[in-house]
GROMACS .gro file of C-alpha atoms in nm:
model
  491
    1MET     CA    1   6.644   3.388   6.984
    2SER     CA    2   6.478   3.732   7.075
    3VAL     CA    3   6.512   3.919   7.363
    4GLU     CA    4   6.251   4.151   7.494
    5ARG     CA    5   6.359   4.507   7.556
    6ASN     CA    6   6.141   4.683   7.837
    7LEU     CA    7   6.299   5.006   7.779
    8PRO     CA    8   6.029   5.194   8.010
    9VAL     CA    9   6.142   4.980   8.299
   10VAL     CA   10   6.505   5.005   8.239
   11ARG     CA   11   6.493   5.388   8.227
   12GLU     CA   12   6.276   5.410   8.528
   13ARG     CA   13   6.548   5.189   8.729
   14LYS     CA   14   6.833   5.405   8.587
   15LEU     CA   15   6.649   5.718   8.683
   16SER     CA   16   6.571   5.577   9.039
   17ILE     CA   17   6.944   5.538   9.080
   18LEU     CA   18   7.035   5.887   8.935
   19LYS     CA   19   6.796   6.067   9.177
   20GLY     CA   20   6.921   5.876   9.474
   21ASP     CA   21   6.751   5.908   9.853
   22PRO     CA   22   6.515   6.166   9.834
   23ASP     CA   23   6.545   6.217  10.238
   24LEU     CA   24   6.923   6.209  10.212
   25CYS     CA   25   6.941   6.454   9.907
   26ALA     CA   26   6.711   6.703  10.095
   27LYS     CA   27   6.928   6.661  10.412
   28GLN     CA   28   7.230   6.760  10.195
   29LYS     CA   29   7.051   7.068  10.046
   30LYS     CA   30   6.954   7.181  10.386
   31ALA     CA   31   7.306   7.181  10.482
   32GLY     CA   32   7.379   7.430  10.191
   33LYS     CA   33   7.550   7.175   9.974
   34LEU     CA   34   7.488   7.085   9.630
   35LEU     CA   35   7.450   6.717   9.534
   36ALA     CA   36   7.732   6.526   9.377
   37ARG     CA   37   7.597   6.535   9.003
   38GLU     CA   38   7.500   6.911   9.067
   39ARG     CA   39   7.863   6.971   9.164
   40VAL     CA   40   8.022   6.815   8.862
   41ALA     CA   41   7.739   6.982   8.619
   42LEU     CA   42   7.822   7.315   8.774
   43LEU     CA   43   8.214   7.260   8.726
   44LEU     CA   44   8.203   7.142   8.344
   45ASP     CA   45   8.080   7.327   8.031
   46ALA     CA   46   7.725   7.285   8.000
   47SER     CA   47   7.615   6.951   7.885
   48SER     CA   48   7.954   6.849   7.837
   49PHE     CA   49   7.970   6.590   8.127
   50VAL     CA   50   7.978   6.205   8.056
   51GLU     CA   51   7.958   5.977   8.326
   52LEU     CA   52   8.122   5.663   8.369
   53ASP     CA   53   8.007   5.340   8.550
   54VAL     CA   54   7.667   5.554   8.587
   55LEU     CA   55   7.469   5.265   8.752
   56ASN     CA   56   7.707   5.177   8.998
   57GLN     CA   57   7.521   5.349   9.284
   58ASP     CA   58   7.660   5.170   9.600
   59ALA     CA   59   8.002   5.330   9.537
   60GLY     CA   60   7.930   5.652   9.687
   61VAL     CA   61   8.121   5.838   9.400
   62VAL     CA   62   8.042   5.998   9.062
   63THR     CA   63   8.300   5.976   8.794
   64GLY     CA   64   8.358   6.068   8.434
   65TYR     CA   65   8.485   6.344   8.209
   66GLY     CA   66   8.416   6.676   8.040
   67LEU     CA   67   8.523   7.016   7.931
   68ILE     CA   68   8.630   7.337   8.100
   69ASP     CA   69   8.660   7.623   7.858
   70GLU     CA   70   8.642   7.358   7.574
   71LYS     CA   71   8.940   7.175   7.726
   72PRO     CA   72   8.886   6.790   7.846
   73VAL     CA   73   8.930   6.719   8.246
   74TYR     CA   74   8.847   6.407   8.437
   75VAL     CA   75   8.648   6.440   8.766
   76TYR     CA   76   8.511   6.241   9.069
   77ALA     CA   77   8.274   6.364   9.316
   78GLN     CA   78   8.205   6.199   9.629
   79ASP     CA   79   7.852   6.140   9.710
   80PHE     CA   80   7.775   6.198  10.061
   81THR     CA   81   7.413   6.080  10.003
   82VAL     CA   82   7.529   5.744   9.981
   83LYS     CA   83   7.683   5.584  10.277
   84GLY     CA   84   7.838   5.932  10.359
   85GLY     CA   85   8.070   5.895  10.077
   86SER     CA   86   8.274   5.665  10.255
   87VAL     CA   87   8.559   5.475  10.065
   88GLY     CA   88   8.573   5.107  10.003
   89ALA     CA   89   8.719   4.860   9.729
   90LEU     CA   90   8.439   4.963   9.479
   91HIS     CA   91   8.464   5.349   9.540
   92ALA     CA   92   8.858   5.328   9.482
   93ARG     CA   93   8.805   5.111   9.172
   94LYS     CA   94   8.575   5.380   9.011
   95VAL     CA   95   8.809   5.652   9.115
   96LEU     CA   96   9.141   5.464   8.994
   97LYS     CA   97   8.956   5.432   8.667
   98VAL     CA   98   8.931   5.785   8.593
   99MET     CA   99   9.273   5.850   8.734
  100GLU     CA  100   9.409   5.608   8.467
  101LEU     CA  101   9.221   5.783   8.195
  102ALA     CA  102   9.338   6.110   8.305
  103GLU     CA  103   9.711   6.005   8.285
  104LYS     CA  104   9.650   5.802   7.932
  105THR     CA  105   9.484   6.115   7.781
  106GLY     CA  106   9.714   6.383   7.948
  107SER     CA  107   9.392   6.572   8.113
  108PRO     CA  108   9.391   6.748   8.427
  109LEU     CA  109   9.218   6.578   8.732
  110ILE     CA  110   8.970   6.739   8.972
  111ALA     CA  111   8.846   6.569   9.284
  112ILE     CA  112   8.539   6.693   9.467
  113LEU     CA  113   8.587   6.551   9.837
  114ASP     CA  114   8.297   6.501  10.074
  115THR     CA  115   8.342   6.164  10.266
  116ALA     CA  116   8.291   6.028  10.607
  117GLY     CA  117   8.606   5.837  10.556
  118ALA     CA  118   8.674   5.460  10.516
  119ARG     CA  119   8.414   5.203  10.490
  120LEU     CA  120   8.449   5.024  10.854
  121ASP     CA  121   8.291   4.712  10.729
  122GLU     CA  122   8.528   4.664  10.470
  123GLY     CA  123   8.813   4.671  10.726
  124LEU     CA  124   9.154   4.644  10.571
  125ASP     CA  125   9.002   4.631  10.223
  126ALA     CA  126   8.898   4.995  10.273
  127MET     CA  127   9.224   5.136  10.409
  128ASN     CA  128   9.414   4.935  10.122
  129ALA     CA  129   9.152   5.102   9.893
  130TYR     CA  130   9.250   5.465  10.037
  131ALA     CA  131   9.608   5.384  10.016
  132MET     CA  132   9.560   5.284   9.617
  133MET     CA  133   9.380   5.635   9.551
  134ALA     CA  134   9.667   5.805   9.763
  135GLY     CA  135   9.926   5.618   9.584
  136ARG     CA  136   9.770   5.726   9.232
  137VAL     CA  137   9.773   6.098   9.316
  138SER     CA  138  10.131   6.058   9.387
  139ALA     CA  139  10.221   5.889   9.049
  140LEU     CA  140   9.980   6.146   8.886
  141SER     CA  141  10.188   6.430   9.033
  142GLY     CA  142  10.398   6.616   8.810
  143VAL     CA  143  10.201   6.480   8.501
  144VAL     CA  144   9.868   6.652   8.497
  145PRO     CA  145   9.750   6.906   8.717
  146GLN     CA  146   9.532   6.814   9.015
  147ILE     CA  147   9.292   7.020   9.187
  148ALA     CA  148   9.106   6.934   9.502
  149LEU     CA  149   8.765   7.069   9.602
  150VAL     CA  150   8.690   6.999   9.962
  151LEU     CA  151   8.335   7.083   9.998
  152GLY     CA  152   8.254   6.864  10.314
  153GLN     CA  153   8.413   6.621  10.566
  154CYS     CA  154   8.788   6.520  10.448
  155GLY     CA  155   8.940   6.356  10.707
  156GLY     CA  156   9.259   6.118  10.774
  157ILE     CA  157   9.364   5.956  10.457
  158ALA     CA  158   9.125   6.158  10.272
  159SER     CA  159   9.309   6.476  10.394
  160ALA     CA  160   9.632   6.368  10.272
  161ILE     CA  161   9.501   6.283   9.905
  162ALA     CA  162   9.381   6.651   9.918
  163GLY     CA  163   9.737   6.772  10.046
  164MET     CA  164   9.894   6.562   9.747
  165SER     CA  165   9.723   6.768   9.469
  166ASP     CA  166   9.845   7.081   9.345
  167PHE     CA  167   9.589   7.323   9.483
  168VAL     CA  168   9.342   7.271   9.754
  169ILE     CA  169   8.982   7.476   9.749
  170MET     CA  170   8.751   7.476  10.045
  171SER     CA  171   8.397   7.594  10.082
  172LYS     CA  172   8.263   7.699  10.446
  173ASN     CA  173   8.119   7.332  10.463
  174GLY     CA  174   8.469   7.188  10.426
  175SER     CA  175   8.676   7.061  10.681
  176LEU     CA  176   9.023   6.902  10.659
  177PHE     CA  177   9.174   6.709  10.946
  178VAL     CA  178   9.362   6.433  11.067
  179ASN     CA  179   9.187   6.386  11.418
  180GLY     CA  180   8.843   6.504  11.489
  181PRO     CA  181   8.738   6.726  11.738
  182GLN     CA  182   8.679   6.493  12.023
  183VAL     CA  183   9.027   6.359  11.997
  184VAL     CA  184   9.193   6.694  11.968
  185SER     CA  185   8.984   6.826  12.245
  186ALA     CA  186   9.087   6.559  12.467
  187ALA     CA  187   9.445   6.590  12.410
  188ALA     CA  188   9.430   6.989  12.427
  189GLY     CA  189   9.227   6.984  12.770
  190LYS     CA  190   8.963   7.231  12.614
  191GLN     CA  191   8.666   7.203  12.393
  192LEU     CA  192   8.768   7.258  12.018
  193ASP     CA  193   8.518   7.221  11.734
  194MET     CA  194   8.584   7.143  11.376
  195GLU     CA  195   8.594   7.493  11.243
  196THR     CA  196   8.863   7.581  11.460
  197ILE     CA  197   9.074   7.279  11.393
  198GLY     CA  198   9.012   7.227  11.040
  199GLY     CA  199   8.756   7.453  10.861
  200ALA     CA  200   8.835   7.669  10.578
  201ALA     CA  201   8.976   7.953  10.762
  202ALA     CA  202   9.210   7.709  10.950
  203SER     CA  203   9.331   7.511  10.645
  204VAL     CA  204   9.434   7.845  10.476
  205ARG     CA  205   9.624   7.972  10.790
  206SER     CA  206   9.789   7.629  10.802
  207GLY     CA  207   9.893   7.626  10.433
  208MET     CA  208   9.680   7.312  10.363
  209ALA     CA  209   9.434   7.501  10.143
  210GLN     CA  210   9.502   7.783   9.896
  211LEU     CA  211   9.163   7.907   9.847
  212THR     CA  212   8.848   7.955  10.047
  213ALA     CA  213   8.493   8.025   9.941
  214GLU     CA  214   8.154   8.095  10.092
  215THR     CA  215   7.949   7.844   9.889
  216ASP     CA  216   7.996   7.552   9.668
  217GLU     CA  217   7.918   7.756   9.363
  218GLU     CA  218   8.194   7.986   9.458
  219ALA     CA  219   8.457   7.716   9.513
  220ILE     CA  220   8.371   7.538   9.185
  221ALA     CA  221   8.389   7.867   9.006
  222MET     CA  222   8.742   7.909   9.136
  223ALA     CA  223   8.841   7.574   9.025
  224ARG     CA  224   8.716   7.638   8.674
  225LYS     CA  225   8.938   7.975   8.667
  226ILE     CA  226   9.255   7.771   8.783
  227ALA     CA  227   9.190   7.480   8.549
  228ALA     CA  228   9.160   7.703   8.258
  229MET     CA  229   9.484   7.890   8.338
  230LEU     CA  230   9.674   7.561   8.337
  231PRO     CA  231   9.827   7.354   8.068
  232ALA     CA  232   9.695   6.994   7.999
  233ASN     CA  233   9.970   6.804   8.108
  234ASN     CA  234  10.349   6.843   8.153
  235LEU     CA  235  10.412   6.828   7.795
  236ASP     CA  236  10.145   7.083   7.703
  237GLU     CA  237  10.181   7.461   7.730
  238ALA     CA  238   9.943   7.727   7.890
  239VAL     CA  239   9.939   7.975   7.594
  240ASP     CA  240   9.660   8.175   7.491
  241LEU     CA  241   9.623   8.462   7.252
  242PRO     CA  242   9.734   8.779   7.428
  243MET     CA  243   9.429   8.962   7.551
  244ASP     CA  244   9.602   9.280   7.660
  245ASP     CA  245   9.873   9.498   7.508
  246THR     CA  246  10.222   9.367   7.565
  247ASN     CA  247  10.366   9.722   7.519
  248ARG     CA  248  10.138   9.864   7.769
  249THR     CA  249  10.330  10.074   8.005
  250LEU     CA  250  10.281  10.121   8.375
  251ALA     CA  251  10.206  10.491   8.426
  252GLN     CA  252  10.134  10.449   8.782
  253PHE     CA  253  10.526  10.354   8.811
  254GLU     CA  254  10.686  10.647   8.677
  255THR     CA  255  10.727  10.828   9.005
  256ILE     CA  256  10.726  10.572   9.244
  257ASP     CA  257  10.977  10.558   9.511
  258THR     CA  258  10.862  10.224   9.737
  259VAL     CA  259  10.621   9.953   9.689
  260SER     CA  260  10.388   9.893  10.004
  261ASP     CA  261  10.193   9.612   9.866
  262VAL     CA  262  10.363   9.385   9.594
  263ARG     CA  263  10.003   9.292   9.467
  264GLU     CA  264   9.994   9.607   9.312
  265VAL     CA  265  10.308   9.524   9.097
  266LEU     CA  266  10.168   9.192   8.999
  267ARG     CA  267   9.832   9.317   8.899
  268ALA     CA  268  10.004   9.612   8.706
  269VAL     CA  269  10.222   9.378   8.505
  270ALA     CA  270   9.954   9.095   8.441
  271ASP     CA  271   9.735   9.063   8.154
  272LEU     CA  272   9.421   9.246   8.231
  273GLY     CA  273   9.542   9.315   8.577
  274ASP     CA  274   9.383   8.965   8.675
  275ILE     CA  275   9.577   8.731   8.923
  276VAL     CA  276   9.495   8.443   9.137
  277GLU     CA  277   9.679   8.469   9.469
  278MET     CA  278   9.746   8.129   9.649
  279GLY     CA  279   9.731   8.096  10.030
  280GLU     CA  280   9.701   8.456  10.109
  281GLU     CA  281   9.671   8.422  10.489
  282PHE     CA  282   9.959   8.157  10.514
  283ALA     CA  283  10.314   8.327  10.563
  284PRO     CA  284  10.196   8.654  10.426
  285SER     CA  285  10.532   8.802  10.389
  286MET     CA  286  10.558   8.584  10.068
  287VAL     CA  287  10.281   8.617   9.768
  288THR     CA  288  10.257   8.339   9.536
  289ALA     CA  289  10.003   8.383   9.246
  290LEU     CA  290   9.921   8.261   8.892
  291GLY     CA  291   9.861   8.512   8.615
  292LYS     CA  292   9.922   8.546   8.241
  293ILE     CA  293  10.195   8.765   8.073
  294GLY     CA  294  10.133   8.816   7.727
  295GLY     CA  295   9.887   8.528   7.717
  296THR     CA  296  10.130   8.272   7.874
  297THR     CA  297  10.043   8.176   8.220
  298VAL     CA  298  10.352   8.253   8.472
  299GLY     CA  299  10.374   8.198   8.863
  300PHE     CA  300  10.448   8.487   9.062
  301ILE     CA  301  10.673   8.448   9.396
  302ALA     CA  302  10.713   8.802   9.542
  303ASN     CA  303  10.836   8.944   9.894
  304GLN     CA  304  10.572   9.147  10.074
  305PRO     CA  305  10.760   9.442  10.184
  306SER     CA  306  10.483   9.578  10.418
  307LYS     CA  307  10.512   9.219  10.613
  308ASP     CA  308  10.851   9.187  10.829
  309GLU     CA  309  11.011   9.393  10.534
  310GLY     CA  310  10.951   9.110  10.325
  311ARG     CA  311  11.179   8.894  10.501
  312LEU     CA  312  11.222   8.538  10.431
  313THR     CA  313  11.040   8.292  10.693
  314VAL     CA  314  11.034   7.943  10.737
  315TYR     CA  315  10.686   7.878  10.605
  316GLY     CA  316  10.732   8.159  10.368
  317CYS     CA  317  11.006   7.979  10.220
  318LYS     CA  318  10.825   7.670  10.208
  319LYS     CA  319  10.518   7.813  10.037
  320ALA     CA  320  10.730   7.975   9.771
  321ALA     CA  321  10.928   7.637   9.718
  322ARG     CA  322  10.614   7.431   9.673
  323PHE     CA  323  10.473   7.669   9.422
  324ALA     CA  324  10.801   7.696   9.231
  325SER     CA  325  10.830   7.336   9.227
  326PHE     CA  326  10.460   7.312   9.072
  327CYS     CA  327  10.540   7.553   8.816
  328ASP     CA  328  10.864   7.388   8.706
  329CYS     CA  329  10.642   7.041   8.692
  330PHE     CA  330  10.424   7.200   8.414
  331SER     CA  331  10.710   7.435   8.259
  332ILE     CA  332  10.526   7.749   8.377
  333PRO     CA  333  10.743   8.047   8.381
  334ILE     CA  334  10.849   8.187   8.740
  335ILE     CA  335  10.876   8.528   8.776
  336SER     CA  336  11.027   8.635   9.130
  337VAL     CA  337  10.960   9.003   9.253
  338VAL     CA  338  11.235   9.056   9.507
  339ASP     CA  339  11.237   9.321   9.783
  340SER     CA  340  11.350   9.138  10.097
  341MET     CA  341  11.598   9.231  10.398
  342GLY     CA  342  11.682   8.849  10.397
  343MET     CA  343  11.609   8.589  10.618
  344LYS     CA  344  11.385   8.679  10.950
  345ILE     CA  345  11.572   8.731  11.275
  346SER     CA  346  11.385   8.467  11.476
  347THR     CA  347  11.437   8.282  11.804
  348ALA     CA  348  11.350   7.968  11.607
  349PRO     CA  349  11.641   7.707  11.559
  350GLN     CA  350  11.872   7.850  11.308
  351GLY     CA  351  11.884   7.501  11.164
  352GLU     CA  352  11.526   7.540  11.064
  353LEU     CA  353  11.576   7.869  10.919
  354SER     CA  354  11.863   7.739  10.712
  355ARG     CA  355  11.702   7.449  10.593
  356ALA     CA  356  11.406   7.657  10.480
  357GLY     CA  357  11.622   7.894  10.276
  358ALA     CA  358  11.771   7.599  10.128
  359GLN     CA  359  11.437   7.456  10.032
  360LEU     CA  360  11.358   7.788   9.841
  361LEU     CA  361  11.710   7.814   9.692
  362PHE     CA  362  11.688   7.422   9.592
  363ALA     CA  363  11.341   7.466   9.419
  364LEU     CA  364  11.428   7.770   9.195
  365SER     CA  365  11.775   7.678   9.126
  366GLU     CA  366  11.673   7.296   9.028
  367ALA     CA  367  11.373   7.453   8.819
  368SER     CA  368  11.434   7.403   8.418
  369THR     CA  369  11.123   7.647   8.337
  370PRO     CA  370  11.196   8.001   8.248
  371ARG     CA  371  11.267   8.208   8.555
  372ILE     CA  372  11.280   8.587   8.557
  373ALA     CA  373  11.354   8.800   8.867
  374LEU     CA  374  11.262   9.162   8.903
  375VAL     CA  375  11.437   9.352   9.192
  376THR     CA  376  11.201   9.631   9.319
  377GLY     CA  377  11.365   9.707   9.636
  378GLN     CA  378  11.617   9.517   9.856
  379ALA     CA  379  11.788   9.179   9.760
  380ILE     CA  380  11.989   9.123  10.064
  381GLY     CA  381  12.151   8.793  10.171
  382MET     CA  382  11.957   8.473  10.108
  383SER     CA  383  11.678   8.658   9.943
  384TYR     CA  384  11.935   8.756   9.675
  385ALA     CA  385  12.091   8.421   9.658
  386ALA     CA  386  11.736   8.216   9.659
  387MET     CA  387  11.536   8.453   9.431
  388ALA     CA  388  11.765   8.688   9.223
  389SER     CA  389  12.084   8.539   9.161
  390ARG     CA  390  12.238   8.347   8.857
  391ALA     CA  391  12.173   8.019   9.010
  392ALA     CA  392  11.787   8.121   9.046
  393ALA     CA  393  11.691   8.347   8.756
  394ASP     CA  394  11.781   8.320   8.355
  395VAL     CA  395  11.693   8.721   8.341
  396VAL     CA  396  11.753   8.945   8.623
  397TYR     CA  397  11.610   9.314   8.612
  398ALA     CA  398  11.615   9.563   8.859
  399TRP     CA  399  11.440   9.909   8.921
  400PRO     CA  400  11.657  10.218   8.997
  401GLY     CA  401  11.767  10.226   9.356
  402SER     CA  402  11.771   9.844   9.407
  403VAL     CA  403  12.030   9.719   9.648
  404PHE     CA  404  12.216   9.394   9.597
  405SER     CA  405  12.426   9.300   9.913
  406ALA     CA  406  12.502   9.054  10.159
  407VAL     CA  407  12.388   9.280  10.434
  408SER     CA  408  12.203   9.616  10.443
  409ALA     CA  409  12.385   9.922  10.365
  410PRO     CA  410  12.376  10.038  10.761
  411ILE     CA  411  12.511   9.723  10.862
  412ALA     CA  412  12.785   9.703  10.598
  413ALA     CA  413  12.902  10.057  10.655
  414GLN     CA  414  12.911   9.993  11.011
  415LEU     CA  415  13.144   9.698  10.955
  416LEU     CA  416  13.363   9.819  10.682
  417TYR     CA  417  13.417  10.181  10.812
  418ALA     CA  418  13.403  10.158  11.167
  419ASP     CA  419  13.745  10.357  11.213
  420GLU     CA  420  13.621  10.638  10.991
  421MET     CA  421  13.298  10.661  11.183
  422LYS     CA  422  13.485  10.644  11.533
  423ASP     CA  423  13.689  10.947  11.423
  424ALA     CA  424  13.409  11.161  11.281
  425ASP     CA  425  13.310  11.487  11.452
  426ASP     CA  426  12.945  11.447  11.335
  427PRO     CA  427  12.885  11.076  11.371
  428TYR     CA  428  12.542  11.073  11.227
  429ALA     CA  429  12.632  11.259  10.926
  430LYS     CA  430  12.935  11.051  10.877
  431ARG     CA  431  12.718  10.751  10.886
  432ALA     CA  432  12.489  10.870  10.624
  433GLU     CA  433  12.779  10.961  10.387
  434LEU     CA  434  12.947  10.603  10.464
  435GLU     CA  435  12.633  10.458  10.370
  436GLN     CA  436  12.572  10.621  10.059
  437ARG     CA  437  12.927  10.557   9.948
  438TYR     CA  438  12.876  10.203  10.001
  439MET     CA  439  12.557  10.202   9.793
  440ASP     CA  440  12.741  10.386   9.522
  441ASP     CA  441  13.064  10.201   9.519
  442VAL     CA  442  12.932   9.830   9.614
  443ALA     CA  443  12.575   9.771   9.663
  444ASP     CA  444  12.360   9.959   9.409
  445ALA     CA  445  12.187   9.802   9.082
  446VAL     CA  446  12.419   9.950   8.837
  447ASN     CA  447  12.724   9.806   8.969
  448ALA     CA  448  12.542   9.490   8.990
  449ALA     CA  449  12.481   9.541   8.637
  450LYS     CA  450  12.833   9.628   8.560
  451GLN     CA  451  12.947   9.302   8.728
  452GLY     CA  452  12.704   9.106   8.490
  453TYR     CA  453  12.467   8.991   8.783
  454VAL     CA  454  12.168   9.208   8.656
  455ASP     CA  455  12.064   9.220   8.274
  456ASP     CA  456  11.930   9.592   8.290
  457VAL     CA  457  11.800   9.844   8.538
  458ILE     CA  458  11.501   9.920   8.396
  459GLU     CA  459  11.229  10.215   8.437
  460PRO     CA  460  10.945  10.076   8.663
  461ALA     CA  461  10.695  10.207   8.378
  462ALA     CA  462  10.875   9.964   8.146
  463THR     CA  463  10.830   9.674   8.361
  464ARG     CA  464  10.541   9.510   8.197
  465GLN     CA  465  10.719   9.550   7.824
  466MET     CA  466  11.043   9.405   7.973
  467LEU     CA  467  10.855   9.080   8.135
  468CYS     CA  468  10.634   9.019   7.818
  469ALA     CA  469  10.980   9.029   7.604
  470ALA     CA  470  11.157   8.790   7.851
  471VAL     CA  471  10.867   8.564   7.865
  472GLU     CA  472  10.853   8.538   7.502
  473MET     CA  473  11.249   8.498   7.467
  474LEU     CA  474  11.275   8.245   7.694
  475ALA     CA  475  10.988   8.018   7.549
  476GLY     CA  476  11.225   7.792   7.374
  477LYS     CA  477  11.437   7.732   7.687
  478ARG     CA  478  11.595   7.389   7.702
  479ASP     CA  479  11.816   7.271   7.991
  480THR     CA  480  12.039   6.978   8.006
  481LYS     CA  481  12.059   6.804   8.355
  482PRO     CA  482  12.299   6.572   8.515
  483ALA     CA  483  12.174   6.210   8.478
  484LYS     CA  484  11.978   6.119   8.783
  485LYS     CA  485  11.655   6.006   8.924
  486HIS     CA  486  11.566   6.321   9.111
  487GLY     CA  487  11.734   6.553   9.351
  488ASN     CA  488  11.694   6.537   9.722
  489MET     CA  489  11.530   6.866   9.852
  490PRO     CA  490  11.622   6.941  10.204
  491LEU     CA  491  11.269   6.877  10.361
   0.00000   0.00000   0.00000
């Protein structure tokens, strides 16, 4: 029996599905937003996208796979022109399929989120569909890198799906929220708009998003850059051929006394001076960034001495702990750059400060990835214990003049030498003398090295050379941990 194949009709039907509703597509473009398939095409290498379930138009989501810098990734992009990109059973089925394929193939997953929420006409089926997607994001966490691009509305459970991803990137059209402006305004007793409660700027300040951009195009370019820096999965390595001289010296630091902006150090030691900072406006006394050292992707966790003397804050510790945990998931070496006077003196409950410090110390001490600490200034109290101690680092380097102590030198001198100070003819001169004695006898980097707590006191100009060597030396690190399901981080 022969079957008539009317190819022109089939092609026409397929093309009409792919084109979508012209009016709704025009409305999306007028709002400054790309269409779902345009976003995917821009994200992936040219002509590399292979769409799955192509003709399942009613699902409101585009799914498939392709390449970023010739490395495979899976992607799904919610289509706001189809029922507002709302999530129902069919939508979830398509998304869960690419999630499963990402896990099976060990490939990163990139979600492009732009949705009006759950499909109300599907009732509990839609809520369960959302929950299944969120559950799968949780299952993939630590297996393959997950990047969420929020390029439109992302409320309720959808915002939780974004938050469980490793990185959240937002455009100015993106919004992350649990309750909408009407609900929040009623509770607050004043009128608040979406930009104020869940726009890109607000989401970065709250720590929900790590990067923001003006346009879809800029946000997608950021996602491409990050994806190219990451390993494909938790068994892969993010290593490329070195593009920069590993023996390059840092002439700008030959005569340096203090560092006011730690980003200068990070850019100086990173390959080609290139870093990607995460959450710049969230807890600014702590800097977290990705970069490369000798071709190997590393995670930088650094105190910002120009902000609160680099002191550890509640949100700064949480920011660093989360980033350290991500790096450890994918065996990305962690480089801590330490210059901090310890925990911030705050009116916040002391238990909250203690728990935050415990989170950072837990994350870095639990990490089995290579950990390198560079002390450029002060390593006082909790900042030493959580970021530069032998519990938190495999290798510790220090710049000349660095301080290792439970408290600052002035406080230590006052506590240790109170009687000498009291009896001095010139208390101010005596205080300076006693502070220097404490530094020379107890707290400076040379003493720490003599006691075995610092591997070397290095010239600042040689910092990149030493870090490159340490990353290479620790590449084969293997840790044997006690048998357990997982630790219980003090959240």
